[in-house]
Amino acid sequence: MQNAILNIKPLGFQWETEDPFLFCVHHLDAYPRGNQEFGPATSLAGRNIGNDFTPQEGWRMYHGEKVPGFPVHPHRGFETVTIVLEGFVDHADSLGAAGRYGNGDVQWMTAGEGIQHSEMFPLLNTEKENPLELFQIWLNLPKAKKFSKAYFTMLWTDKIPVYKFKDSDGKSTNVKVIAGRIENCEAPAPPPDSWASDPMNEVAIWNISMEAGAEYQLPKASSYVKRSLFFHKGESISINDAKVSANRSINLIPDGDIVIKNGNSEAHLLFLQGRPINEPVYQYGPFVMNNEAEIRQAYQEYQNTRFGGWPWDRPDVVHPRSEGRFAIHADGRKETKA
């Protein structure tokens, strides 16, 4: 069988991705029970509060001071796709939009011309632990869409299709199709200005879970597409008989036969695919543009306008404990989930 693997790399906190993606971060935090302020009901002594990225006791505060997460910060020129596997995220932004999502939900936000938002991880349970696991993927925007209007779409977990496959031995592989399609299983529409909105770009974001011993063949893509597989949980897999251990990223050929055979324990993989944008990328902090002058312009405009200001009374917005999963969009439209 042909060699399907281009390269293999170890996974760190920030995962290296291929164009059109910029990077992916895997947040995995075993938060303790929460206090009345939605933070950890334990001492924060010894932590670098405001910049806590060391997984002391299995969890981090990140930039939060009382509540874990990322208080108000700006973005321009790209998109974030936030996939929450477990736990919850409270969103608020400079457009006046807000939300709480989690336990399988996905928020897809186009930063476009500029937005400020906060992403906090409220510890809602005061009687038991609050585990959190999420991926945040940064997807680039082409030059023609860098200044599109800021916008977000909620992909609620019950609306994201799951492709189910059983191999010849009856072993199961399930693929949650967040972007793209597999046969007749098509993801919900991404934001309208996204690179993923054009099917010709063949953008795919799939969460793959494989039963021990399961076998699955990836669908082929066009020869110009980039594709990566992130093996973040399990023991080992084989790709066309080449054994790969867990906590590895694997860049794959797009248009050949690729058969994944799982090892002796359940495996979880994130799959990213897309046609490259093939434009210069200048990233500086929260801004991703095409050249240095545009980065300077972004900082100047942010200093002058704050991308619409901040209509909230605190930088680390958390919503009432009584709220369920919901989204309020900039136009006032509200979605609620049980």
C-alpha positions as MATLAB code, in Angstrom:
seq = 'MQNAILNIKPLGFQWETEDPFLFCVHHLDAYPRGNQEFGPATSLAGRNIGNDFTPQEGWRMYHGEKVPGFPVHPHRGFETVTIVLEGFVDHADSLGAAGRYGNGDVQWMTAGEGIQHSEMFPLLNTEKENPLELFQIWLNLPKAKKFSKAYFTMLWTDKIPVYKFKDSDGKSTNVKVIAGRIENCEAPAPPPDSWASDPMNEVAIWNISMEAGAEYQLPKASSYVKRSLFFHKGESISINDAKVSANRSINLIPDGDIVIKNGNSEAHLLFLQGRPINEPVYQYGPFVMNNEAEIRQAYQEYQNTRFGGWPWDRPDVVHPRSEGRFAIHADGRKETKA';
ca = [
       0.000    0.000    0.000;
       1.312    3.460   -0.908;
       2.990    5.711    1.659;
       0.216    8.027    2.827;
       2.209    9.909    5.476;
       4.085   13.108    4.635;
       5.395   13.702    8.162;
       4.686   13.010   11.846;
       5.223   15.499   14.684;
       4.648   15.417   18.457;
       1.713   17.388   19.821;
       2.293   20.280   22.212;
      -0.166   22.760   23.694;
      -0.433   24.613   20.371;
      -0.753   22.283   17.411;
       0.917   23.148   14.125;
      -1.525   23.116   11.198;
      -1.429   23.517    7.423;
      -2.786   26.391    5.279;
      -5.677   27.437    5.344;
      -5.552   26.744    9.109;
      -3.246   28.791   11.333;
      -3.042   26.587   14.423;
      -5.118   24.602   16.908;
      -5.023   24.650   20.703;
      -6.259   21.734   22.818;
      -7.514   22.828   26.237;
      -7.783   19.935   28.706;
      -8.356   21.034   32.299;
      -9.577   19.024   35.285;
     -11.164   21.944   37.138;
     -12.318   21.386   40.722;
     -15.752   22.271   42.009;
     -16.719   25.918   41.571;
     -17.275   28.719   44.057;
     -20.086   31.277   44.024;
     -18.086   33.498   41.620;
     -17.728   30.704   39.018;
     -14.059   30.207   39.830;
     -12.227   27.310   41.487;
     -13.266   26.621   45.091;
      -9.638   26.292   46.106;
      -6.591   28.461   46.672;
      -4.952   30.184   43.704;
      -1.703   30.671   45.603;
       1.428   29.953   43.609;
      -0.203   30.637   40.251;
       0.853   33.379   37.850;
      -2.569   34.990   37.922;
      -3.320   36.828   34.695;
      -0.992   34.576   32.724;
      -1.385   31.075   34.176;
      -0.586   28.482   31.511;
       1.131   25.895   33.745;
      -1.187   22.913   34.414;
      -0.727   22.965   38.188;
      -3.001   20.306   39.743;
      -4.224   19.530   36.220;
      -5.781   22.888   35.364;
      -4.968   26.474   34.414;
      -6.519   29.901   34.934;
      -5.117   31.202   31.610;
      -5.669   34.993   31.606;
      -8.529   34.859   34.110;
      -8.079   36.287   37.606;
     -11.168   34.818   39.297;
     -12.758   32.756   36.528;
     -10.614   30.640   34.198;
     -10.470   31.732   30.585;
      -9.681   34.669   28.344;
     -11.103   38.092   29.308;
     -11.759   40.713   26.632;
      -9.245   40.723   23.772;
      -9.381   41.764   20.087;
      -9.127   39.843   16.800;
      -8.964   40.763   13.133;
      -8.450   38.938    9.849;
      -9.285   35.296   10.602;
     -11.840   32.939   12.162;
     -12.034   30.916   15.349;
     -13.755   27.541   15.480;
     -14.262   26.533   19.118;
     -15.280   22.902   19.637;
     -16.273   22.186   23.243;
     -16.201   18.468   23.999;
     -16.913   18.834   27.723;
     -17.641   21.803   29.968;
     -18.902   25.262   29.043;
     -17.755   28.554   27.538;
     -19.378   31.935   28.223;
     -19.074   34.298   25.236;
     -19.514   38.088   25.112;
     -18.364   40.519   22.418;
     -18.126   44.126   21.341;
     -21.196   43.789   19.109;
     -23.330   43.123   22.183;
     -23.671   39.430   21.377;
     -23.399   36.786   24.071;
     -23.835   33.094   24.711;
     -23.124   29.953   26.688;
     -22.248   26.773   24.847;
     -20.653   23.430   25.582;
     -20.864   19.649   25.845;
     -20.483   19.118   22.092;
     -21.466   22.566   20.780;
     -19.317   24.574   18.358;
     -18.992   28.335   17.936;
     -17.656   29.525   14.572;
     -16.696   33.198   14.683;
     -15.526   35.379   11.797;
     -13.430   38.171   13.301;
     -13.175   39.905    9.926;
     -12.663   43.682   10.204;
     -12.367   43.496   13.968;
     -14.086   42.346   17.132;
     -13.419   42.161   20.848;
     -14.656   39.150   22.760;
     -14.201   37.299   26.007;
     -14.180   33.525   26.406;
     -14.578   32.430   30.002;
     -14.859   28.920   31.413;
     -17.445   29.189   34.232;
     -17.250   26.439   36.840;
     -20.992   25.909   37.144;
     -20.939   22.899   39.452;
     -20.385   23.787   43.101;
     -20.815   20.211   44.357;
     -18.519   18.321   41.975;
     -15.631   18.776   39.550;
     -15.898   20.818   36.317;
     -13.791   19.089   33.638;
     -13.195   21.097   30.458;
     -11.994   19.906   27.073;
     -12.097   21.976   23.915;
     -10.296   22.675   20.662;
      -9.877   26.178   19.325;
      -8.903   26.231   15.675;
      -7.772   29.395   13.893;
      -8.815   29.390   10.231;
      -7.371   32.090    7.993;
      -9.404   34.458    5.833;
      -8.240   35.347    2.306;
      -7.269   38.946    1.582;
     -10.618   39.586   -0.091;
     -12.455   38.723    3.152;
     -10.112   40.168    5.788;
     -12.432   43.129    6.329;
     -15.736   41.297    6.235;
     -18.254   42.059    8.954;
     -17.707   40.267   12.249;
     -20.158   37.433   12.715;
     -20.661   34.166   14.554;
     -22.642   30.998   13.962;
     -23.630   28.479   16.616;
     -23.440   24.831   15.621;
     -25.393   23.147   18.396;
     -24.370   19.566   19.030;
     -27.767   18.088   18.121;
     -27.545   19.789   14.702;
     -24.046   18.508   13.853;
     -24.350   15.248   11.902;
     -22.418   12.117   12.832;
     -21.292    9.739   10.102;
     -21.373    6.164   11.409;
     -19.351    3.376    9.841;
     -18.886   -0.295   10.709;
     -16.008   -2.249    9.224;
     -16.090   -5.899    8.084;
     -15.565   -7.029   11.698;
     -18.435   -4.914   12.992;
     -16.128   -2.382   14.666;
     -17.456    1.201   14.765;
     -16.006    4.515   13.661;
     -18.028    7.685   14.294;
     -17.191   10.989   12.584;
     -18.758   14.235   13.804;
     -18.864   16.411   10.676;
     -18.347   20.012   11.836;
     -17.309   21.226    8.369;
     -17.409   19.485    5.001;
     -19.220   16.296    4.154;
     -18.873   12.528    4.024;
     -21.149   10.945    1.421;
     -24.626   12.325    2.248;
     -23.615   13.482    5.727;
     -23.119   17.251    5.363;
     -22.133   19.730    8.081;
     -24.213   22.813    8.911;
     -23.363   25.921    6.901;
     -20.325   27.880    8.129;
     -20.379   31.701    8.340;
     -20.979   33.241    4.898;
     -17.534   34.878    4.513;
     -15.577   31.824    5.626;
     -13.087   30.056    3.363;
     -15.144   26.976    4.239;
     -18.302   28.434    2.672;
     -17.098   27.551   -0.858;
     -17.277   23.761   -1.422;
     -14.426   24.075   -3.933;
     -12.109   24.745   -0.985;
     -12.890   21.286    0.449;
     -12.609   22.440    4.064;
     -13.257   19.620    6.516;
     -13.251   19.614   10.319;
     -14.064   16.173   11.686;
     -14.000   14.689   15.180;
     -13.275   10.990   14.768;
     -13.750    8.309   17.423;
     -12.769    4.710   16.737;
     -13.607    1.608   18.698;
     -10.643   -0.584   19.653;
      -9.609   -2.569   16.584;
     -11.770   -0.530   14.186;
     -10.681    0.190   10.625;
     -11.713    3.183    8.518;
     -10.677    4.510    5.122;
     -10.591    8.296    4.727;
     -12.397    9.685    1.677;
     -10.076   11.059   -0.997;
      -9.707   14.784   -1.696;
      -8.261   16.825   -4.567;
      -4.505   16.757   -5.074;
      -4.095   20.433   -4.082;
      -5.682   19.972   -0.642;
      -3.746   19.895    2.656;
      -4.875   17.449    5.328;
      -3.766   16.655    8.864;
      -4.791   14.135   11.479;
      -4.283   14.886   15.198;
      -4.203   11.717   17.314;
      -4.806   13.110   20.794;
      -6.293   10.216   22.764;
      -5.695    6.498   22.575;
      -2.800    4.069   22.432;
      -1.731    3.597   18.824;
      -3.075    3.538   15.291;
      -1.722    2.278   11.999;
      -1.967    4.292    8.809;
      -1.469    2.018    5.820;
       0.394   -0.360    8.180;
       2.697    2.390    9.557;
       2.294    2.442   13.346;
       1.761    5.835   15.037;
       1.624    6.384   18.792;
      -0.739    8.824   20.509;
      -0.104   12.574   20.857;
       1.105   12.972   17.301;
       0.037   15.028   14.278;
       0.189   13.327   10.920;
       0.199   15.212    7.614;
      -1.305   13.046    4.897;
      -1.444   12.860    1.141;
      -4.863   14.100   -0.018;
      -5.679   11.918   -3.028;
      -4.463    8.423   -2.171;
      -5.832    5.449   -0.278;
      -5.535    6.053    3.475;
      -6.651    3.297    5.831;
      -6.613    3.942    9.583;
      -6.512    0.852   11.793;
      -6.994    1.455   15.491;
      -5.062   -0.324   18.225;
      -6.262   -1.889   21.462;
      -8.056    1.069   23.048;
     -10.616    3.633   21.881;
      -9.004    6.378   19.787;
      -9.963   10.018   19.324;
      -8.663   12.080   16.417;
      -9.235   15.564   15.004;
      -9.069   15.839   11.214;
      -8.433   19.149    9.421;
      -8.451   19.563    5.653;
      -8.640   22.429    3.187;
      -7.457   23.993   -0.006;
      -4.576   26.374    0.817;
      -5.253   30.093    0.529;
      -1.645   30.551   -0.670;
      -1.287   34.160    0.463;
       1.320   35.742    2.752;
       0.487   35.407    6.448;
       1.562   38.099    8.914;
       0.413   37.271   12.421;
       1.143   39.428   15.404;
      -0.721   38.539   18.561;
      -4.469   38.581   17.918;
      -4.284   39.924   14.337;
      -3.636   37.956   11.132;
      -3.104   40.016    7.972;
      -1.169   39.816    4.686;
       1.667   42.217    5.434;
       3.316   44.205    8.215;
       1.654   47.486    7.241;
      -1.781   45.907    7.698;
      -0.755   44.677   11.145;
       0.279   48.218   12.124;
      -3.034   49.496   10.745;
      -4.936   46.915   12.799;
      -3.236   48.005   16.011;
      -3.830   51.687   15.223;
      -7.515   51.153   14.492;
      -7.944   49.036   17.606;
      -6.352   51.762   19.744;
      -8.617   54.383   18.157;
     -11.928   52.500   18.054;
     -11.623   49.442   20.303;
     -13.538   47.747   17.481;
     -16.804   49.171   18.771;
     -15.937   49.392   22.453;
     -16.987   47.071   25.240;
     -20.668   47.213   26.252;
     -20.217   44.974   29.326;
     -19.547   45.881   32.954;
     -16.558   43.562   33.343;
     -13.789   42.200   31.100;
     -14.413   38.563   32.086;
     -18.132   38.250   31.395;
     -19.953   35.275   32.924;
     -23.670   34.703   32.637;
     -26.079   33.804   35.464;
     -25.817   30.270   36.782;
     -29.486   29.756   35.976;
     -28.892   30.237   32.233;
     -28.737   27.171   30.041;
     -27.068   27.034   26.640;
     -28.007   30.071   24.574;
     -26.809   32.587   22.016;
     -27.854   36.205   21.562;
     -26.644   37.568   18.224;
     -25.763   41.154   17.363;
     -29.132   41.632   15.631;
     -30.968   40.607   18.812;
     -31.889   37.146   17.587;
     -31.832   34.618   20.452;
     -31.316   30.879   20.388;
     -31.911   28.737   23.459;
     -31.097   25.092   24.091;
     -32.132   22.773   26.900;
];
